[in-house]
mmCIF file of C-alpha atoms and ligand atoms in Angstrom:
data_model
loop_
_atom_site.group_PDB
_atom_site.id
_atom_site.type_symbol
_atom_site.label_atom_id
_atom_site.label_comp_id
_atom_site.label_asym_id
_atom_site.label_seq_id
_atom_site.Cartn_x
_atom_site.Cartn_y
_atom_site.Cartn_z
ATOM 1 C CA UNK A 1428 0.000 0.000 0.000
ATOM 2 C CA UNK A 1429 1.212 3.496 -0.816
ATOM 3 C CA UNK A 1430 -0.436 6.316 1.100
ATOM 4 C CA UNK A 1431 -2.364 9.207 -0.305
ATOM 5 C CA UNK A 1432 -0.355 12.337 0.484
ATOM 6 C CA UNK A 1433 -2.714 14.846 2.057
ATOM 7 C CA UNK A 1434 -2.317 18.288 0.495
ATOM 8 C CA UNK A 1435 -2.630 20.653 3.467
ATOM 9 C CA UNK A 1436 -1.969 23.677 1.258
ATOM 10 C CA UNK A 1437 -4.961 22.850 -0.965
ATOM 11 C CA UNK A 1438 -7.245 22.105 2.003
ATOM 12 C CA UNK A 1439 -6.193 25.358 3.700
ATOM 13 C CA UNK A 1440 -6.931 27.252 0.483
ATOM 14 C CA UNK A 1441 -10.401 25.714 0.187
ATOM 15 C CA UNK A 1442 -11.247 26.421 3.849
ATOM 16 C CA UNK A 1443 -9.964 30.009 3.522
ATOM 17 C CA UNK A 1444 -12.338 30.677 0.612
ATOM 18 C CA UNK A 1445 -15.259 29.976 2.959
ATOM 19 C CA UNK A 1446 -13.739 32.108 5.713
ATOM 20 C CA UNK A 1447 -13.196 35.046 3.331
ATOM 21 C CA UNK A 1448 -16.836 34.791 2.213
ATOM 22 C CA UNK A 1449 -17.995 34.981 5.837
ATOM 23 C CA UNK A 1450 -15.691 37.974 6.464
ATOM 24 C CA UNK A 1451 -17.171 39.652 3.406
ATOM 25 C CA UNK A 1452 -20.720 39.003 4.606
ATOM 26 C CA UNK A 1453 -19.836 40.664 7.923
ATOM 27 C CA UNK A 1454 -18.193 43.595 6.106
ATOM 28 C CA UNK A 1455 -21.381 44.082 4.096
ATOM 29 C CA UNK A 1456 -23.105 44.679 7.427
ATOM 30 C CA UNK A 1457 -20.443 47.185 8.492
ATOM 31 C CA UNK A 1458 -18.441 44.827 10.710
ATOM 32 C CA UNK A 1459 -14.829 44.091 9.872
ATOM 33 C CA UNK A 1460 -13.499 41.022 11.714
ATOM 34 C CA UNK A 1461 -10.393 42.099 13.574
ATOM 35 C CA UNK A 1462 -7.485 40.340 15.292
ATOM 36 C CA UNK A 1463 -4.880 41.879 17.594
ATOM 37 C CA UNK A 1464 -1.593 40.049 18.108
ATOM 38 C CA UNK A 1465 0.510 40.931 21.150
ATOM 39 C CA UNK A 1466 4.242 40.435 20.772
ATOM 40 C CA UNK A 1467 6.757 40.925 23.582
ATOM 41 C CA UNK A 1468 10.461 41.267 22.817
ATOM 42 C CA UNK A 1469 12.366 40.110 19.756
ATOM 43 C CA UNK A 1470 12.171 36.450 18.749
ATOM 44 C CA UNK A 1471 13.068 35.730 15.103
ATOM 45 C CA UNK A 1472 10.762 32.670 14.856
ATOM 46 C CA UNK A 1473 7.861 34.602 16.399
ATOM 47 C CA UNK A 1474 8.455 37.437 13.935
ATOM 48 C CA UNK A 1475 8.013 34.992 11.025
ATOM 49 C CA UNK A 1476 4.854 33.448 12.549
ATOM 50 C CA UNK A 1477 3.328 36.883 13.213
ATOM 51 C CA UNK A 1478 4.111 38.056 9.667
ATOM 52 C CA UNK A 1479 2.358 34.949 8.304
ATOM 53 C CA UNK A 1480 -0.703 35.578 10.480
ATOM 54 C CA UNK A 1481 -0.910 39.227 9.406
ATOM 55 C CA UNK A 1482 -0.610 38.289 5.731
ATOM 56 C CA UNK A 1483 -3.227 35.531 6.030
ATOM 57 C CA UNK A 1484 -5.630 37.929 7.774
ATOM 58 C CA UNK A 1485 -5.224 40.483 4.978
ATOM 59 C CA UNK A 1486 -5.946 37.859 2.315
ATOM 60 C CA UNK A 1487 -9.114 36.743 4.135
ATOM 61 C CA UNK A 1488 -10.466 40.276 4.639
ATOM 62 C CA UNK A 1489 -9.692 40.287 8.372
ATOM 63 C CA UNK A 1490 -8.191 43.438 9.871
ATOM 64 C CA UNK A 1491 -5.116 42.801 12.037
ATOM 65 C CA UNK A 1492 -3.018 44.860 14.419
ATOM 66 C CA UNK A 1493 0.278 43.938 16.024
ATOM 67 C CA UNK A 1494 0.979 45.465 19.435
ATOM 68 C CA UNK A 1495 4.711 45.168 19.997
ATOM 69 C CA UNK A 1496 6.092 45.582 23.526
ATOM 70 C CA UNK A 1497 9.842 45.816 24.203
ATOM 71 C CA UNK A 1498 11.419 42.774 25.907
ATOM 72 C CA UNK A 1499 11.667 44.654 29.228
ATOM 73 C CA UNK A 1500 7.977 45.679 29.318
ATOM 74 C CA UNK A 1501 6.288 44.959 32.648
ATOM 75 C CA UNK A 1502 3.486 42.450 33.073
ATOM 76 C CA UNK A 1503 1.194 45.274 34.247
ATOM 77 C CA UNK A 1504 1.764 47.244 31.039
ATOM 78 C CA UNK A 1505 0.759 44.243 28.940
ATOM 79 C CA UNK A 1506 -2.192 43.314 31.184
ATOM 80 C CA UNK A 1507 -3.644 46.807 30.997
ATOM 81 C CA UNK A 1508 -3.383 46.726 27.200
ATOM 82 C CA UNK A 1509 -5.189 43.367 27.122
ATOM 83 C CA UNK A 1510 -7.962 44.795 29.333
ATOM 84 C CA UNK A 1511 -8.340 47.757 26.957
ATOM 85 C CA UNK A 1512 -8.566 45.361 23.988
ATOM 86 C CA UNK A 1513 -11.167 43.277 25.871
ATOM 87 C CA UNK A 1514 -13.314 46.403 26.170
ATOM 88 C CA UNK A 1515 -12.807 47.494 22.547
ATOM 89 C CA UNK A 1516 -15.845 46.322 20.557
ATOM 90 C CA UNK A 1517 -14.016 46.665 17.248
ATOM 91 C CA UNK A 1518 -11.540 43.935 18.318
ATOM 92 C CA UNK A 1519 -12.888 40.376 17.980
ATOM 93 C CA UNK A 1520 -9.798 38.246 18.581
ATOM 94 C CA UNK A 1521 -6.749 38.706 20.823
ATOM 95 C CA UNK A 1522 -3.726 36.456 20.881
ATOM 96 C CA UNK A 1523 -0.437 36.582 22.739
ATOM 97 C CA UNK A 1524 2.432 35.292 20.626
ATOM 98 C CA UNK A 1525 4.432 32.719 22.598
ATOM 99 C CA UNK A 1526 7.098 32.315 23.892
ATOM 100 C CA UNK A 1527 7.234 35.265 26.284
ATOM 101 C CA UNK A 1528 10.260 36.633 28.163
ATOM 102 C CA UNK A 1529 10.921 34.810 31.474
ATOM 103 C CA UNK A 1530 9.681 37.618 33.743
ATOM 104 C CA UNK A 1531 6.152 37.522 32.271
ATOM 105 C CA UNK A 1532 3.592 34.961 33.461
ATOM 106 C CA UNK A 1533 2.089 33.271 30.401
ATOM 107 C CA UNK A 1534 -0.880 32.036 32.452
ATOM 108 C CA UNK A 1535 -1.696 35.473 33.879
ATOM 109 C CA UNK A 1536 -1.720 37.004 30.399
ATOM 110 C CA UNK A 1537 -3.806 34.210 28.891
ATOM 111 C CA UNK A 1538 -6.334 34.291 31.752
ATOM 112 C CA UNK A 1539 -6.803 38.050 31.248
ATOM 113 C CA UNK A 1540 -7.936 37.703 27.624
ATOM 114 C CA UNK A 1541 -11.756 37.774 27.443
ATOM 115 C CA UNK A 1542 -12.979 34.219 26.811
ATOM 116 C CA UNK A 1543 -15.039 35.320 23.802
ATOM 117 C CA UNK A 1544 -11.912 36.867 22.192
ATOM 118 C CA UNK A 1545 -9.521 33.996 23.036
ATOM 119 C CA UNK A 1546 -9.049 32.855 19.432
ATOM 120 C CA UNK A 1547 -5.990 30.712 20.290
ATOM 121 C CA UNK A 1548 -8.185 28.732 22.705
ATOM 122 C CA UNK A 1549 -5.587 28.774 25.508
ATOM 123 C CA UNK A 1550 -7.694 30.396 28.274
ATOM 124 C CA UNK A 1551 -8.494 27.949 31.088
ATOM 125 C CA UNK A 1552 -12.222 28.339 30.358
ATOM 126 C CA UNK A 1553 -11.671 27.210 26.778
ATOM 127 C CA UNK A 1554 -9.421 24.364 27.895
ATOM 128 C CA UNK A 1555 -12.088 23.255 30.390
ATOM 129 C CA UNK A 1556 -14.719 23.569 27.668
ATOM 130 C CA UNK A 1557 -12.768 21.051 25.603
ATOM 131 C CA UNK A 1558 -13.051 18.508 28.402
ATOM 132 C CA UNK A 1559 -16.852 18.621 28.326
ATOM 133 C CA UNK A 1560 -17.079 19.134 24.565
ATOM 134 C CA UNK A 1561 -18.281 22.730 24.683
ATOM 135 C CA UNK A 1562 -15.231 24.802 23.930
ATOM 136 C CA UNK A 1563 -15.721 28.328 22.584
ATOM 137 C CA UNK A 1564 -12.560 28.282 20.449
ATOM 138 C CA UNK A 1565 -10.733 25.001 19.736
ATOM 139 C CA UNK A 1566 -6.943 25.501 19.720
ATOM 140 C CA UNK A 1567 -5.781 26.077 16.146
ATOM 141 C CA UNK A 1568 -3.340 23.216 15.477
ATOM 142 C CA UNK A 1569 -5.521 20.292 16.681
ATOM 143 C CA UNK A 1570 -8.538 22.031 15.121
ATOM 144 C CA UNK A 1571 -6.588 22.046 11.828
ATOM 145 C CA UNK A 1572 -5.886 18.317 12.150
ATOM 146 C CA UNK A 1573 -9.578 17.654 12.783
ATOM 147 C CA UNK A 1574 -10.461 19.683 9.659
ATOM 148 C CA UNK A 1575 -7.972 17.665 7.589
ATOM 149 C CA UNK A 1576 -9.567 14.383 8.741
ATOM 150 C CA UNK A 1577 -13.041 15.738 7.949
ATOM 151 C CA UNK A 1578 -11.950 17.041 4.558
ATOM 152 C CA UNK A 1579 -10.539 13.621 3.619
ATOM 153 C CA UNK A 1580 -13.709 11.898 4.921
ATOM 154 C CA UNK A 1581 -11.634 9.874 7.363
ATOM 155 C CA UNK A 1582 -13.915 8.299 9.931
ATOM 156 C CA UNK A 1583 -13.050 9.064 13.556
ATOM 157 C CA UNK A 1584 -15.914 7.430 15.468
ATOM 158 C CA UNK A 1585 -14.952 4.065 16.935
ATOM 159 C CA UNK A 1586 -11.371 4.272 15.633
ATOM 160 C CA UNK A 1587 -8.239 3.629 17.666
ATOM 161 C CA UNK A 1588 -6.223 6.841 17.779
ATOM 162 C CA UNK A 1589 -2.752 7.264 19.245
ATOM 163 C CA UNK A 1590 -1.584 10.811 19.909
ATOM 164 C CA UNK A 1591 2.188 11.029 20.351
ATOM 165 C CA UNK A 1592 2.960 14.150 22.397
ATOM 166 C CA UNK A 1593 1.013 15.498 25.370
ATOM 167 C CA UNK A 1594 1.603 19.259 25.308
ATOM 168 C CA UNK A 1595 -1.098 21.725 26.307
ATOM 169 C CA UNK A 1596 -1.205 23.302 22.849
ATOM 170 C CA UNK A 1597 -1.231 20.209 20.632
ATOM 171 C CA UNK A 1598 -1.265 16.694 22.146
ATOM 172 C CA UNK A 1599 -3.727 17.060 25.027
ATOM 173 C CA UNK A 1600 -6.364 19.127 23.178
ATOM 174 C CA UNK A 1601 -6.002 16.844 20.139
ATOM 175 C CA UNK A 1602 -6.733 13.803 22.288
ATOM 176 C CA UNK A 1603 -9.769 15.481 23.873
ATOM 177 C CA UNK A 1604 -11.171 16.584 20.518
ATOM 178 C CA UNK A 1605 -10.887 13.089 19.043
ATOM 179 C CA UNK A 1606 -12.332 11.494 22.180
ATOM 180 C CA UNK A 1607 -15.259 13.894 21.838
ATOM 181 C CA UNK A 1608 -15.735 12.439 18.353
ATOM 182 C CA UNK A 1609 -15.958 8.979 19.944
ATOM 183 C CA UNK A 1610 -12.523 7.655 19.061
ATOM 184 C CA UNK A 1611 -10.647 5.452 21.546
ATOM 185 C CA UNK A 1612 -7.596 7.530 22.335
ATOM 186 C CA UNK A 1613 -4.160 6.715 23.773
ATOM 187 C CA UNK A 1614 -1.863 9.624 24.654
ATOM 188 C CA UNK A 1615 1.871 8.930 24.612
ATOM 189 C CA UNK A 1616 4.739 11.161 25.725
ATOM 190 C CA UNK A 1617 8.456 11.162 26.405
ATOM 191 C CA UNK A 1618 8.084 8.794 29.382
ATOM 192 C CA UNK A 1619 5.913 6.247 27.541
ATOM 193 C CA UNK A 1620 7.527 2.797 27.593
ATOM 194 C CA UNK A 1621 7.616 1.071 24.204
ATOM 195 C CA UNK A 1622 5.868 3.680 22.088
ATOM 196 C CA UNK A 1623 5.476 1.181 19.226
ATOM 197 C CA UNK A 1624 3.026 -0.997 21.172
ATOM 198 C CA UNK A 1625 0.589 1.960 21.115
ATOM 199 C CA UNK A 1626 1.201 3.218 17.586
ATOM 200 C CA UNK A 1627 0.942 -0.248 16.010
ATOM 201 C CA UNK A 1628 -2.660 -0.619 17.258
ATOM 202 C CA UNK A 1629 -3.805 2.740 15.912
ATOM 203 C CA UNK A 1630 -6.057 3.387 12.923
ATOM 204 C CA UNK A 1631 -5.026 7.053 13.169
ATOM 205 C CA UNK A 1632 -1.677 8.272 14.553
ATOM 206 C CA UNK A 1633 -1.182 11.985 15.270
ATOM 207 C CA UNK A 1634 2.441 12.815 16.026
ATOM 208 C CA UNK A 1635 3.442 16.051 17.780
ATOM 209 C CA UNK A 1636 6.673 15.362 19.646
ATOM 210 C CA UNK A 1637 9.255 17.547 17.909
ATOM 211 C CA UNK A 1638 11.587 14.575 17.298
ATOM 212 C CA UNK A 1639 12.660 13.937 13.692
ATOM 213 C CA UNK A 1640 12.475 10.285 12.636
ATOM 214 C CA UNK A 1641 10.553 9.244 15.784
ATOM 215 C CA UNK A 1642 7.916 7.260 13.881
ATOM 216 C CA UNK A 1643 9.168 4.640 11.435
ATOM 217 C CA UNK A 1644 7.292 2.127 9.263
ATOM 218 C CA UNK A 1645 7.465 -0.917 11.610
ATOM 219 C CA UNK A 1646 5.588 1.135 14.244
ATOM 220 C CA UNK A 1647 2.629 1.711 11.922
ATOM 221 C CA UNK A 1648 -0.213 -0.644 11.121
ATOM 222 C CA UNK A 1649 -0.794 -1.245 7.391
ATOM 223 C CA UNK A 1650 -3.472 1.171 6.175
ATOM 224 C CA UNK A 1651 -3.226 3.567 9.131
ATOM 225 C CA UNK A 1652 -3.725 7.327 8.760
ATOM 226 C CA UNK A 1653 -0.597 9.224 9.838
ATOM 227 C CA UNK A 1654 -0.766 12.922 10.670
ATOM 228 C CA UNK A 1655 2.599 14.585 11.303
ATOM 229 C CA UNK A 1656 2.435 17.830 13.291
ATOM 230 C CA UNK A 1657 6.179 18.029 13.996
ATOM 231 C CA UNK A 1658 8.319 20.873 12.706
ATOM 232 C CA UNK A 1659 12.067 20.228 12.943
ATOM 233 C CA UNK A 1660 15.047 21.824 11.241
ATOM 234 C CA UNK A 1661 17.881 19.365 10.589
ATOM 235 C CA UNK A 1662 21.504 20.592 10.880
ATOM 236 C CA UNK A 1663 21.587 20.878 7.052
ATOM 237 C CA UNK A 1664 18.656 23.316 7.222
ATOM 238 C CA UNK A 1665 16.060 20.849 5.885
ATOM 239 C CA UNK A 1666 12.573 21.101 7.382
ATOM 240 C CA UNK A 1667 11.130 17.714 8.433
ATOM 241 C CA UNK A 1668 8.357 16.357 10.659
ATOM 242 C CA UNK A 1669 8.505 13.613 13.294
ATOM 243 C CA UNK A 1670 7.677 10.801 10.861
ATOM 244 C CA UNK A 1671 10.022 8.958 8.489
ATOM 245 C CA UNK A 1672 7.915 10.091 5.550
ATOM 246 C CA UNK A 1673 9.409 7.897 2.801
ATOM 247 C CA UNK A 1674 9.263 4.713 4.888
ATOM 248 C CA UNK A 1675 5.829 5.239 6.448
ATOM 249 C CA UNK A 1676 4.116 6.280 3.222
ATOM 250 C CA UNK A 1677 4.756 2.771 1.852
ATOM 251 C CA UNK A 1678 2.496 1.364 4.579
ATOM 252 C CA UNK A 1679 -0.056 4.013 5.555
ATOM 253 C CA UNK A 1680 -3.329 4.814 3.755
ATOM 254 C CA UNK A 1681 -2.995 8.589 4.250
ATOM 255 C CA UNK A 1682 -0.040 10.708 5.344
ATOM 256 C CA UNK A 1683 0.591 14.426 5.779
ATOM 257 C CA UNK A 1684 3.892 15.822 4.468
ATOM 258 C CA UNK A 1685 6.100 18.373 6.221
ATOM 259 C CA UNK A 1686 6.051 21.047 4.979
ATOM 260 C CA UNK A 1687 2.633 21.337 3.340
ATOM 261 C CA UNK A 1688 0.524 19.237 5.712
ATOM 262 C CA UNK A 1689 -0.704 20.445 9.098
ATOM 263 C CA UNK A 1690 1.286 23.725 9.069
ATOM 264 C CA UNK A 1691 -0.936 25.682 6.639
ATOM 265 C CA UNK A 1692 -4.028 24.589 8.588
ATOM 266 C CA UNK A 1693 -2.923 26.158 11.885
ATOM 267 C CA UNK A 1694 -3.117 29.746 10.624
ATOM 268 C CA UNK A 1695 -6.288 28.868 8.715
ATOM 269 C CA UNK A 1696 -8.048 27.851 11.923
ATOM 270 C CA UNK A 1697 -6.923 31.087 13.576
ATOM 271 C CA UNK A 1698 -8.751 32.925 10.772
ATOM 272 C CA UNK A 1699 -11.771 30.655 11.296
ATOM 273 C CA UNK A 1700 -11.821 31.389 15.046
ATOM 274 C CA UNK A 1701 -11.493 35.144 14.441
ATOM 275 C CA UNK A 1702 -14.393 35.239 11.991
ATOM 276 C CA UNK A 1703 -16.450 33.060 14.344
ATOM 277 C CA UNK A 1704 -15.676 35.532 17.168
ATOM 278 C CA UNK A 1705 -16.891 38.436 15.028
ATOM 279 C CA UNK A 1706 -20.060 36.541 14.042
ATOM 280 C CA UNK A 1707 -20.827 35.742 17.688
ATOM 281 C CA UNK A 1708 -20.151 39.325 18.792
ATOM 282 C CA UNK A 1709 -22.617 40.519 16.165
ATOM 283 C CA UNK A 1710 -25.277 38.077 17.322
ATOM 284 C CA UNK A 1711 -24.723 39.041 20.963
ATOM 285 C CA UNK A 1712 -24.996 42.788 20.195
HETATM 286 P P1 LIG B 2376 6.297 20.312 23.325
HETATM 287 O O1 LIG B 2376 7.799 20.248 23.369
HETATM 288 O O2 LIG B 2376 5.573 21.267 24.211
HETATM 289 O O3 LIG B 2376 5.719 18.850 23.645
HETATM 290 C C1 LIG B 2376 6.271 17.705 23.058
HETATM 291 C C2 LIG B 2376 5.549 16.492 23.568
HETATM 292 O O4 LIG B 2376 6.122 15.351 22.922
HETATM 293 C C3 LIG B 2376 5.705 16.269 25.082
HETATM 294 O O5 LIG B 2376 4.481 15.802 25.613
HETATM 295 C C4 LIG B 2376 6.783 15.181 25.168
HETATM 296 O O6 LIG B 2376 6.630 14.356 26.330
HETATM 297 C C5 LIG B 2376 6.511 14.394 23.896
HETATM 298 N N1 LIG B 2376 7.721 13.682 23.424
HETATM 299 C C6 LIG B 2376 8.966 14.184 23.294
HETATM 300 N N2 LIG B 2376 9.805 13.195 22.906
HETATM 301 C C7 LIG B 2376 9.063 12.074 22.772
HETATM 302 C C8 LIG B 2376 9.360 10.739 22.419
HETATM 303 N N3 LIG B 2376 10.612 10.361 22.124
HETATM 304 N N4 LIG B 2376 8.356 9.847 22.394
HETATM 305 C C9 LIG B 2376 7.084 10.220 22.694
HETATM 306 N N5 LIG B 2376 6.737 11.479 23.057
HETATM 307 C C10 LIG B 2376 7.727 12.380 23.100
HETATM 308 O O7 LIG B 2376 5.943 20.534 21.800
HETATM 309 P P2 LIG B 2376 4.590 21.055 21.074
HETATM 310 O O8 LIG B 2376 4.492 22.514 21.248
HETATM 311 O O9 LIG B 2376 3.454 20.173 21.408
HETATM 312 O O10 LIG B 2376 5.004 20.771 19.562
HETATM 313 C C11 LIG B 2376 5.304 19.474 19.096
HETATM 314 C C12 LIG B 2376 5.833 19.561 17.691
HETATM 315 O O11 LIG B 2376 4.813 20.094 16.860
HETATM 316 C C13 LIG B 2376 7.033 20.488 17.522
HETATM 317 O O12 LIG B 2376 7.852 19.974 16.485
HETATM 318 C C14 LIG B 2376 6.415 21.787 17.068
HETATM 319 O O13 LIG B 2376 7.301 22.591 16.314
HETATM 320 C C15 LIG B 2376 5.283 21.275 16.214
HETATM 321 N N6 LIG B 2376 4.150 22.199 16.085
HETATM 322 C C16 LIG B 2376 3.659 22.355 14.842
HETATM 323 C C17 LIG B 2376 2.571 23.175 14.638
HETATM 324 C C18 LIG B 2376 2.035 23.327 13.259
HETATM 325 O O14 LIG B 2376 1.330 24.269 12.984
HETATM 326 N N7 LIG B 2376 2.322 22.387 12.361
HETATM 327 C C19 LIG B 2376 1.988 23.870 15.704
HETATM 328 C C20 LIG B 2376 2.492 23.655 16.992
HETATM 329 C C21 LIG B 2376 3.578 22.810 17.166
#
């Protein structure tokens, strides 16, 4: 069996057409969906991610602002700006670009963002909502994976899913979202003994560990769906995921490439959450 390579760029493009249409419908009623990104200090990777978000917003008809604080800004300065943005009715989504400088509490900043503007889905309320299946904004990367599975008509209900990686932003919410869709989910992490005994049983494997070459063909059941969230730069500068792509694609039924798989979906779901925030704000008004 040779896997179908899932084209995340094409799926992202198709989803963004729908998002742009919804943004346009809002604009026709005098409401421009709007996202504010808070950046603290200088981090070259963050600068690239923020530029991508701003560009994607522009293409979808979403207004975006970047509020840039110097690296020595105080927590109070940032918190008071977040409170002002919470009160600003023209702002529908607020996100804090991570990582933050050491002296700033990530949790305090995230908990200050109004729940109905928390388009990254990292506020405790949103995280708790995931547990009971009523989140306001699903976190963008696992939401993007879910969209990919839906787009490819891959059944989730009743399937065995193994999620490799248990971080708060990818692995844990991914597992909760798939459990909500009635999959049987195993969550593995760096301390899991014999990772292969979990992956080999899975109909769907989602890998988000940040370890190149972690998942190789003998660990995968023939015909499994393999979703690679990992982003790793090898010493030679090559960008790869966590899965041995060439080996695993000979055995899987579907596989996402890196780049061009999950990556383009993450920003897409941020746009989706921002437009949804604007639609809800309009209904609530
Ligand atoms: P993280 O470092 O916060 O968490 C990694 C998780 O993987 C941890 O739970 C850890 O225990 C587990 N892990 C590490 N080594 C392992 C091993 N050998 N076996 C099993 N589990 C292991 O990372 P994160 O923020 O969740 O990101 C994971 C990867 O996904 C990174 O490569 C990151 O760059 C990428 N990522 C991609 C996107 C995207 O849009 N495509 C978005 C977010 C993160």
